């Protein structure tokens, strides 16, 4: 006989497991199915293990510049196996944490692959064992995987996806990173700081193409100064891997194709949603450019079936997946939540320097017809930044000149990924420039730059 639940969730990433906890809080009898590891890509193969690696490369960088702080650190080096071990241990700890949370919230966990066989029915398969589940509500939270190049599949030895790049068995000497989104730039930053010779190729005219143009330009200069070779408006024509390395055929800005040798290549050109073999076709669940089509409550076109997270489309971010999950479950429980909207989702890149943003870029705000007030404050004007030895970067704010609405905020520099949330909250509370200007910011903090940027938009910055 089938096990019966109020809600069954396929996939336990930050979309699925957060939805499961919220559902349990709301009294729904909930089951979650996971074919790999609890916590999904985010904490096993994405957000968290990469941040553990980037922490290592950041400390390594500081150790090499110890003299700048009056310290001495001789013979600084690293053991790659131990660097990877630490990152895996951090991922493992969080995976155990999610296991604990499932238990605490009495969510039933099924190990295996879930397939929706009919509305309200799911089969879990693991090896030759199957279990049948029934639930009025089913959430698809199956996430996504790395996109391969059409002409060169990742082999894990020379041509790497993010999964391989996170557990290197040898240090690349000459690394080519294809794609300059957050994932590409983070890996480039990590390997460059660890001593590899890194080149990024980007098809579009600028790196981090979704960020504000001034941020892209700043990052271009900063990464170039660190020794990374950046080649924008540049395409990759072919990759030929051998036991010793990879030959890349690269088409430059001038249209000329050159052959270049690298020890390794990381392909960071986006993701493919996991929509296969979960029963979409048989049920007639609609997709749009490969992603499952949903409304603001994560409802698909088929009653009782919902989808959240990477499988539903951009932005492919953990916090977007979790938020969609919470809204979806609250709507199922009849709580009448605000429908999910994309206007206030922060985006962060944890490279050195870091990048963080929310809302519209200056160009997008202009395009949308706003008359603007723009403020920009540099790290060099901030006492804490100078004390930290981190005087590189800026904070930019974009306001609607007529209403004072904070349309967007864009930051580059040390710890901006922690700062951005201040603006996200301000936007959520529909604050205007007036309240932000009146707010008292602690001194000395990097956050004072957030104040100064707002003051600057209205010609009132103090320290510049
Ligand atoms: C290298 C890297 C770094 C990243 N860094 C960040 C970051 O710093 N910040 C950020 O916000 N985002 C980051 N992301 C993106 C983030 O990891 C994803 O947006 C997030 O994991 C999506 O969550 P999800 O729940 O939709 O899916 P996932 O986390 O992909 O989880 C889906 C789960 O479903 C399981 N599954 C799939 N099909 C089935 C099935 N049929 N039955 C059972 N289980 C199934 C999978 O095994 C997987 O565990 C990063 C991604 C990568 C690759």
Coordinates of C-alpha atoms and ligand atoms in Angstrom, one line a residue:
X1 CA 0.0 0.0 0.0
X2 CA 1.2 3.5 -0.8
X3 CA 2.5 5.8 2.1
X4 CA 0.2 8.8 2.2
X5 CA 1.4 12.4 2.8
X6 CA 0.0 15.9 2.5
X7 CA 3.1 16.9 0.6
X8 CA 5.8 15.1 -1.3
X9 CA 8.9 17.0 -2.4
X10 CA 11.3 15.7 -5.1
X11 CA 14.8 17.0 -4.4
X12 CA 16.3 18.3 -1.1
X13 CA 18.4 21.3 -2.2
X14 CA 17.7 24.7 -0.6
X15 CA 14.4 24.8 -2.4
X16 CA 13.2 21.4 -1.3
X17 CA 14.5 21.1 2.2
X18 CA 13.4 24.6 3.3
X19 CA 10.0 24.0 1.8
X20 CA 9.8 20.7 3.8
X21 CA 10.6 22.4 7.0
X22 CA 8.1 25.2 6.5
X23 CA 5.5 22.6 5.5
X24 CA 6.2 20.6 8.7
X25 CA 5.9 23.9 10.8
X26 CA 2.5 24.4 9.2
X27 CA 1.4 20.9 10.2
X28 CA 1.6 19.2 6.8
X29 CA 2.7 15.6 6.8
X30 CA 5.7 15.8 4.5
X31 CA 8.1 13.5 2.7
X32 CA 11.2 14.5 0.8
X33 CA 13.0 12.4 -1.8
X34 CA 16.7 12.7 -2.6
X35 CA 18.7 10.7 -5.1
X36 CA 22.1 12.0 -4.0
X37 CA 22.9 14.0 -0.8
X38 CA 20.5 15.9 1.4
X39 CA 21.1 19.7 0.9
X40 CA 21.4 19.5 -2.9
X41 CA 23.9 21.3 -5.0
X42 CA 24.1 24.3 -2.7
X43 CA 25.7 22.8 0.3
X44 CA 27.3 19.7 -1.2
X45 CA 28.6 21.0 -4.6
X46 CA 27.8 24.7 -4.8
X47 CA 27.5 27.7 -2.5
X48 CA 29.2 26.3 0.6
X49 CA 32.2 24.2 -0.6
X50 CA 33.2 27.0 -3.0
X51 CA 33.1 29.5 -0.1
X52 CA 35.3 27.2 2.0
X53 CA 37.8 27.0 -0.9
X54 CA 37.7 30.8 -1.4
X55 CA 38.3 31.3 2.3
X56 CA 41.5 29.2 1.9
X57 CA 42.7 31.3 -1.0
X58 CA 41.9 34.5 0.8
X59 CA 43.9 33.5 3.8
X60 CA 46.7 32.4 1.5
X61 CA 46.6 35.8 -0.2
X62 CA 46.8 37.6 3.2
X63 CA 49.7 35.3 4.3
X64 CA 51.6 36.3 1.2
X65 CA 51.0 39.9 2.1
X66 CA 51.7 39.5 5.8
X67 CA 54.4 42.2 5.7
X68 CA 51.8 44.8 4.8
X69 CA 50.4 44.2 8.3
X70 CA 53.7 44.2 10.0
X71 CA 53.8 40.4 10.2
X72 CA 56.2 37.8 8.9
X73 CA 55.1 34.6 7.4
X74 CA 57.9 32.7 5.7
X75 CA 57.7 29.6 3.6
X76 CA 54.0 30.0 3.0
X77 CA 52.6 27.1 1.1
X78 CA 49.6 24.7 0.9
X79 CA 48.7 21.1 0.7
X80 CA 46.0 20.8 -2.0
X81 CA 44.6 17.6 -0.6
X82 CA 44.0 19.2 2.8
X83 CA 42.5 22.3 1.2
X84 CA 39.9 20.1 -0.6
X85 CA 39.5 18.0 2.5
X86 CA 38.5 21.1 4.5
X87 CA 36.0 22.1 1.9
X88 CA 34.5 18.6 1.8
X89 CA 34.3 18.5 5.6
X90 CA 32.4 21.8 5.7
X91 CA 30.0 20.4 3.1
X92 CA 29.7 17.2 5.1
X93 CA 28.9 19.1 8.3
X94 CA 26.0 21.0 6.6
X95 CA 24.7 17.8 5.0
X96 CA 24.5 16.3 8.4
X97 CA 22.8 19.5 9.6
X98 CA 20.0 19.1 7.0
X99 CA 19.6 15.4 8.1
X100 CA 19.2 16.6 11.6
X101 CA 16.7 19.3 10.6
X102 CA 14.6 16.7 8.7
X103 CA 14.5 14.5 11.8
X104 CA 13.7 17.4 14.1
X105 CA 10.8 18.5 11.9
X106 CA 9.6 14.9 11.4
X107 CA 10.0 15.1 7.6
X108 CA 10.2 11.6 6.2
X109 CA 13.2 11.2 4.0
X110 CA 13.2 8.7 1.1
X111 CA 16.6 7.9 -0.6
X112 CA 16.2 7.3 -4.3
X113 CA 14.9 8.9 -7.5
X114 CA 11.4 10.3 -7.5
X115 CA 9.0 10.1 -10.5
X116 CA 5.5 11.5 -10.6
X117 CA 3.5 8.7 -12.1
X118 CA 0.1 10.5 -12.0
X119 CA -1.4 13.5 -10.2
X120 CA -1.0 12.8 -6.5
X121 CA 1.3 9.7 -7.1
X122 CA 5.0 9.4 -6.8
X123 CA 7.3 6.4 -7.1
X124 CA 10.7 6.3 -5.4
X125 CA 13.2 4.0 -7.0
X126 CA 16.5 3.0 -5.5
X127 CA 18.3 0.1 -7.2
X128 CA 15.6 -2.6 -7.6
X129 CA 13.6 -1.3 -4.6
X130 CA 10.5 0.9 -5.2
X131 CA 8.1 2.7 -2.9
X132 CA 4.8 4.2 -3.8
X133 CA 3.8 7.5 -2.2
X134 CA 0.6 9.5 -2.4
X135 CA 0.1 13.1 -1.7
X136 CA -2.4 15.8 -2.6
X137 CA 0.5 18.2 -3.3
X138 CA 3.8 17.5 -5.0
X139 CA 6.7 19.9 -5.3
X140 CA 9.3 19.4 -8.0
X141 CA 12.6 20.8 -6.6
X142 CA 15.0 18.8 -8.7
X143 CA 17.5 21.6 -9.4
X144 CA 20.0 21.7 -12.2
X145 CA 23.4 20.5 -13.3
X146 CA 26.4 22.0 -15.2
X147 CA 25.9 22.7 -18.9
X148 CA 28.5 21.0 -21.1
X149 CA 30.0 22.6 -24.2
X150 CA 28.3 21.2 -27.3
X151 CA 31.6 20.2 -28.8
X152 CA 33.6 19.0 -25.8
X153 CA 32.1 17.1 -22.9
X154 CA 33.8 17.5 -19.5
X155 CA 36.1 14.6 -18.8
X156 CA 36.9 15.4 -15.2
X157 CA 40.6 15.2 -15.9
X158 CA 41.4 18.2 -18.2
X159 CA 38.0 19.6 -19.0
X160 CA 36.2 20.3 -15.7
X161 CA 32.7 21.2 -14.6
X162 CA 32.3 22.9 -11.2
X163 CA 32.1 19.5 -9.5
X164 CA 35.5 18.5 -10.7
X165 CA 37.0 22.0 -10.2
X166 CA 35.9 21.8 -6.5
X167 CA 37.9 18.6 -5.8
X168 CA 41.1 19.0 -7.8
X169 CA 43.7 16.3 -7.5
X170 CA 46.4 18.5 -9.0
X171 CA 46.9 22.2 -9.2
X172 CA 46.2 23.6 -12.7
X173 CA 49.3 25.4 -13.9
X174 CA 47.6 27.2 -16.8
X175 CA 43.9 27.4 -16.4
X176 CA 41.3 28.5 -18.9
X177 CA 37.9 29.4 -17.4
X178 CA 35.1 29.6 -19.9
X179 CA 32.4 32.0 -18.8
X180 CA 32.6 35.0 -16.5
X181 CA 29.4 34.7 -14.5
X182 CA 29.6 34.3 -10.7
X183 CA 30.8 30.7 -10.8
X184 CA 33.5 31.3 -13.4
X185 CA 34.8 34.4 -11.7
X186 CA 34.9 32.6 -8.3
X187 CA 36.9 29.7 -9.6
X188 CA 39.2 32.1 -11.5
X189 CA 39.8 34.0 -8.3
X190 CA 40.4 30.9 -6.2
X191 CA 42.9 29.3 -8.6
X192 CA 44.7 32.6 -9.4
X193 CA 45.2 33.3 -5.7
X194 CA 46.5 29.7 -5.3
X195 CA 49.1 30.4 -7.9
X196 CA 47.7 29.2 -11.3
X197 CA 48.1 31.2 -14.4
X198 CA 44.4 32.0 -15.2
X199 CA 42.6 33.2 -18.4
X200 CA 38.9 33.8 -18.6
X201 CA 37.1 33.9 -21.9
X202 CA 33.7 35.6 -22.1
X203 CA 31.5 35.8 -25.2
X204 CA 29.8 39.0 -24.1
X205 CA 31.6 42.4 -24.2
X206 CA 32.2 42.5 -20.4
X207 CA 32.8 40.2 -17.5
X208 CA 30.0 39.6 -14.9
X209 CA 27.6 40.7 -17.6
X210 CA 24.5 40.9 -15.4
X211 CA 26.1 43.4 -13.0
X212 CA 26.2 47.2 -13.3
X213 CA 28.6 48.3 -16.1
X214 CA 30.8 50.2 -13.7
X215 CA 31.1 47.1 -11.5
X216 CA 32.1 45.0 -14.5
X217 CA 34.7 47.6 -15.5
X218 CA 36.1 47.8 -12.0
X219 CA 36.4 44.0 -11.7
X220 CA 38.0 43.8 -15.1
X221 CA 40.8 46.2 -13.9
X222 CA 41.1 44.5 -10.4
X223 CA 41.4 41.0 -11.8
X224 CA 43.7 42.0 -14.5
X225 CA 45.9 43.7 -11.9
X226 CA 46.0 40.4 -10.0
X227 CA 47.3 38.7 -13.1
X228 CA 44.2 37.1 -14.6
X229 CA 44.0 37.4 -18.3
X230 CA 40.5 38.5 -19.4
X231 CA 39.3 38.1 -22.9
X232 CA 35.8 39.5 -23.5
X233 CA 33.9 39.4 -26.8
X234 CA 35.8 36.2 -27.3
X235 CA 34.4 32.8 -28.3
X236 CA 35.6 29.3 -28.0
X237 CA 35.6 27.2 -31.2
X238 CA 37.1 23.9 -30.1
X239 CA 38.7 22.1 -27.2
X240 CA 41.0 19.1 -27.7
X241 CA 42.1 17.3 -24.5
X242 CA 45.1 15.0 -24.3
X243 CA 46.7 13.3 -21.3
X244 CA 48.9 16.3 -20.8
X245 CA 46.6 19.3 -21.4
X246 CA 44.0 21.0 -23.6
X247 CA 44.4 22.8 -26.9
X248 CA 41.8 25.6 -27.2
X249 CA 40.8 27.3 -30.4
X250 CA 39.8 30.8 -29.4
X251 CA 38.2 33.4 -31.6
X252 CA 39.2 36.8 -30.4
X253 CA 37.6 40.2 -30.7
X254 CA 39.3 40.7 -34.1
X255 CA 37.8 37.5 -35.5
X256 CA 41.1 35.7 -35.6
X257 CA 41.2 32.1 -34.3
X258 CA 44.3 31.1 -32.4
X259 CA 45.3 27.8 -30.9
X260 CA 46.4 27.9 -27.2
X261 CA 47.6 25.4 -24.7
X262 CA 46.2 25.0 -21.2
X263 CA 46.7 22.5 -18.5
X264 CA 43.0 22.5 -17.5
X265 CA 39.8 24.1 -18.5
X266 CA 36.8 24.9 -16.3
X267 CA 33.5 25.2 -18.2
X268 CA 31.2 27.6 -16.4
X269 CA 28.7 28.4 -19.2
X270 CA 25.5 27.9 -17.2
X271 CA 23.2 25.1 -16.1
X272 CA 20.7 22.6 -17.4
X273 CA 17.5 22.0 -15.4
X274 CA 16.9 18.5 -14.1
X275 CA 13.6 17.9 -15.8
X276 CA 14.2 14.4 -17.3
X277 CA 12.5 11.2 -16.1
X278 CA 10.3 12.9 -13.4
X279 CA 7.1 12.4 -15.3
X280 CA 6.6 15.9 -16.8
X281 CA 5.8 14.7 -20.3
X282 CA 3.1 12.2 -19.3
X283 CA 1.4 14.7 -17.1
X284 CA 1.6 17.5 -19.7
X285 CA 3.5 19.9 -17.4
X286 CA 4.5 22.9 -19.4
X287 CA 8.1 24.0 -19.7
X288 CA 9.6 27.2 -21.1
X289 CA 13.1 27.1 -22.6
X290 CA 13.7 23.9 -20.7
X291 CA 12.5 25.2 -17.3
X292 CA 9.2 24.3 -15.6
X293 CA 6.7 27.1 -16.0
X294 CA 5.2 28.3 -12.8
X295 CA 3.1 31.2 -11.4
X296 CA 3.9 33.4 -8.3
X297 CA 2.8 30.5 -6.0
X298 CA 5.0 28.0 -7.8
X299 CA 2.0 26.3 -9.4
X300 CA 2.5 24.5 -12.6
X301 CA -0.3 24.2 -15.2
X302 CA -1.3 20.8 -13.6
X303 CA -3.3 21.0 -10.3
X304 CA -1.5 19.8 -7.2
X305 CA 2.0 19.9 -8.8
X306 CA 4.4 22.8 -8.1
X307 CA 8.0 23.6 -9.0
X308 CA 10.6 25.7 -7.2
X309 CA 14.3 26.6 -7.5
X310 CA 16.7 26.1 -10.3
X311 CA 14.3 23.9 -12.2
X312 CA 12.0 26.9 -12.7
X313 CA 14.6 29.3 -14.1
X314 CA 16.8 32.3 -13.3
X315 CA 18.2 33.6 -11.1
X316 CA 19.8 30.3 -10.2
X317 CA 20.4 31.1 -6.6
X318 CA 19.9 29.2 -3.4
X319 CA 17.9 32.0 -1.6
X320 CA 15.6 32.3 -4.6
X321 CA 14.9 28.6 -4.4
X322 CA 14.2 28.7 -0.6
X323 CA 11.9 31.7 -0.9
X324 CA 9.9 30.2 -3.7
X325 CA 9.6 27.1 -1.5
X326 CA 8.3 29.0 1.5
X327 CA 5.7 30.9 -0.6
X328 CA 4.6 27.7 -2.3
X329 CA 4.0 25.9 0.9
X330 CA 2.4 28.8 2.7
X331 CA -0.1 29.1 -0.3
X332 CA -0.8 25.3 -0.1
X333 CA -1.5 25.7 3.7
X334 CA -3.9 28.6 2.9
X335 CA -1.8 31.4 4.5
X336 CA -2.2 33.8 1.6
X337 CA 1.5 34.8 1.2
X338 CA 2.7 37.5 -1.2
X339 CA 3.3 35.9 -4.5
X340 CA 7.0 35.3 -5.4
X341 CA 8.6 38.2 -7.3
X342 CA 12.1 38.7 -8.7
X343 CA 12.6 42.4 -8.1
X344 CA 14.4 42.1 -4.8
X345 CA 16.8 39.1 -5.0
X346 CA 20.4 40.0 -4.1
X347 CA 23.2 38.5 -6.2
X348 CA 26.7 37.9 -4.8
X349 CA 30.1 36.9 -6.2
X350 CA 32.6 35.8 -3.6
X351 CA 35.8 36.5 -5.6
X352 CA 38.5 38.8 -4.4
X353 CA 37.3 41.6 -4.5
X354 CA 33.7 40.6 -3.9
X355 CA 30.7 41.8 -5.8
X356 CA 27.1 42.2 -4.6
X357 CA 24.0 43.8 -6.0
X358 CA 20.3 44.1 -5.8
X359 CA 17.7 45.7 -8.1
X360 CA 18.3 47.6 -11.3
X361 CA 21.6 48.6 -12.8
X362 CA 22.0 52.2 -13.7
X363 CA 21.6 51.3 -17.4
X364 CA 18.4 49.2 -16.8
X365 CA 16.9 52.0 -14.6
X366 CA 17.5 54.5 -17.4
X367 CA 16.1 52.1 -20.0
X368 CA 13.0 51.7 -17.8
X369 CA 12.4 55.5 -18.1
X370 CA 13.4 56.6 -14.6
X371 CA 15.0 60.0 -14.0
X372 CA 17.9 59.1 -11.7
X373 CA 20.0 60.2 -8.8
X374 CA 23.1 58.1 -8.5
X375 CA 25.6 58.0 -5.6
X376 CA 29.0 56.4 -5.6
X377 CA 31.4 56.2 -2.7
X378 CA 34.8 54.7 -2.9
X379 CA 36.4 52.3 -0.3
X380 CA 39.4 54.7 -0.1
X381 CA 37.1 57.2 1.6
X382 CA 36.2 54.8 4.4
X383 CA 38.4 54.6 7.6
X384 CA 37.5 50.9 8.3
X385 CA 38.4 49.9 4.8
X386 CA 41.8 51.6 5.1
X387 CA 42.4 50.0 8.5
X388 CA 41.6 46.6 7.0
X389 CA 44.0 47.2 4.2
X390 CA 41.1 46.9 1.8
X391 CA 40.8 50.2 0.1
X392 CA 39.7 48.9 -3.2
X393 CA 36.1 49.1 -4.3
X394 CA 33.0 51.3 -4.3
X395 CA 29.3 51.4 -3.3
X396 CA 26.9 52.7 -5.9
X397 CA 23.2 53.5 -5.3
X398 CA 20.6 54.3 -7.9
X399 CA 17.5 56.3 -6.9
X400 CA 14.4 57.4 -8.7
X401 CA 14.8 61.2 -8.7
X402 CA 11.1 61.8 -8.4
X403 CA 10.1 59.4 -5.6
X404 CA 13.4 58.6 -3.8
X405 CA 12.8 54.9 -4.4
X406 CA 16.1 52.9 -4.1
X407 CA 16.0 51.3 -7.5
X408 CA 19.3 49.4 -7.2
X409 CA 22.5 49.1 -5.3
X410 CA 25.8 47.8 -6.6
X411 CA 29.0 47.1 -4.7
X412 CA 32.4 45.8 -5.3
X413 CA 35.1 45.3 -2.6
X414 CA 35.9 43.5 0.6
X415 CA 32.9 42.0 2.5
X416 CA 30.2 43.6 0.2
X417 CA 28.4 40.3 0.1
X418 CA 27.6 40.8 3.8
X419 CA 26.7 44.5 3.3
X420 CA 24.2 44.1 0.5
X421 CA 21.5 42.8 2.8
X422 CA 21.1 46.3 4.3
X423 CA 19.9 47.6 1.0
X424 CA 17.7 44.5 0.4
X425 CA 15.9 45.2 3.7
X426 CA 15.6 48.9 2.8
X427 CA 14.0 48.0 -0.5
X428 CA 11.7 45.4 1.1
X429 CA 10.5 48.0 3.5
X430 CA 10.0 50.5 0.6
X431 CA 12.3 53.0 2.2
X432 CA 13.3 56.1 0.4
X433 CA 16.5 58.2 0.4
X434 CA 15.1 60.2 3.3
X435 CA 15.0 57.4 5.9
X436 CA 18.4 56.0 4.6
X437 CA 20.0 59.4 5.1
X438 CA 18.5 59.7 8.6
X439 CA 19.8 56.2 9.7
X440 CA 22.7 56.1 12.0
X441 CA 25.5 53.8 10.8
X442 CA 28.1 52.5 13.3
X443 CA 31.6 53.8 13.1
X444 CA 34.0 52.5 12.0
X445 CA 32.3 50.1 9.7
X446 CA 32.3 49.4 6.0
X447 CA 28.6 49.9 6.1
X448 CA 29.2 53.7 6.5
X449 CA 29.9 53.6 2.8
X450 CA 26.3 52.6 2.2
X451 CA 25.3 55.8 4.0
X452 CA 27.8 57.9 2.1
X453 CA 26.7 56.5 -1.2
X454 CA 23.1 57.5 -0.5
X455 CA 24.2 60.9 0.8
X456 CA 26.3 61.2 -2.4
X457 CA 23.3 60.6 -4.6
X458 CA 21.9 63.9 -3.2
X459 CA 25.1 65.9 -3.1
X460 CA 25.6 65.4 0.6
X461 CA 28.5 62.9 1.0
X462 CA 30.7 63.8 3.9
X463 CA 34.0 62.0 3.4
X464 CA 34.7 62.8 -0.2
Ligands
LIG1 C1 29.8 26.1 -8.0 C2 28.5 26.8 -7.6 C3 28.5 27.8 -6.7 C4 27.3 28.4 -6.3 N1 27.3 29.4 -5.4 C5 26.2 30.0 -5.0 C6 26.1 31.0 -4.1 O1 27.2 31.4 -3.6 N2 24.9 31.6 -3.7 C7 23.8 31.1 -4.3 O2 22.7 31.6 -3.9 N3 23.7 30.1 -5.2 C8 24.9 29.5 -5.6 N4 24.9 28.5 -6.4 C9 23.6 28.1 -7.0 C10 22.8 27.2 -6.0 O3 23.6 26.1 -5.7 C11 21.5 26.7 -6.6 O4 20.8 27.9 -7.0 C12 20.7 26.0 -5.6 O5 21.4 24.8 -5.1 C13 19.4 25.6 -6.2 O6 18.6 24.9 -5.3 P1 17.5 23.8 -5.7 O7 16.8 23.4 -4.4 O8 16.6 24.4 -6.8 O9 18.2 22.6 -6.4 P2 19.5 21.8 -6.0 O10 20.4 22.4 -5.0 O11 20.2 21.5 -7.3 O12 19.0 20.4 -5.4 C14 18.2 19.6 -6.2 C15 18.3 18.2 -5.6 O13 17.4 17.4 -6.2 C16 17.9 16.1 -6.4 N5 17.2 15.4 -7.5 C17 17.1 15.7 -8.8 N6 16.2 14.9 -9.4 C18 15.7 14.1 -8.5 C19 14.7 13.1 -8.5 N7 14.1 12.8 -9.6 N8 14.4 12.5 -7.3 C20 15.1 12.8 -6.2 N9 16.0 13.7 -6.1 C21 16.3 14.4 -7.2 C22 19.4 16.4 -6.7 O14 20.2 15.2 -6.4 C23 19.7 17.5 -5.8 O15 20.2 17.1 -4.6 C24 26.1 27.9 -6.8 C25 26.1 26.8 -7.7 C26 27.3 26.3 -8.1 C27 27.2 25.1 -9.1

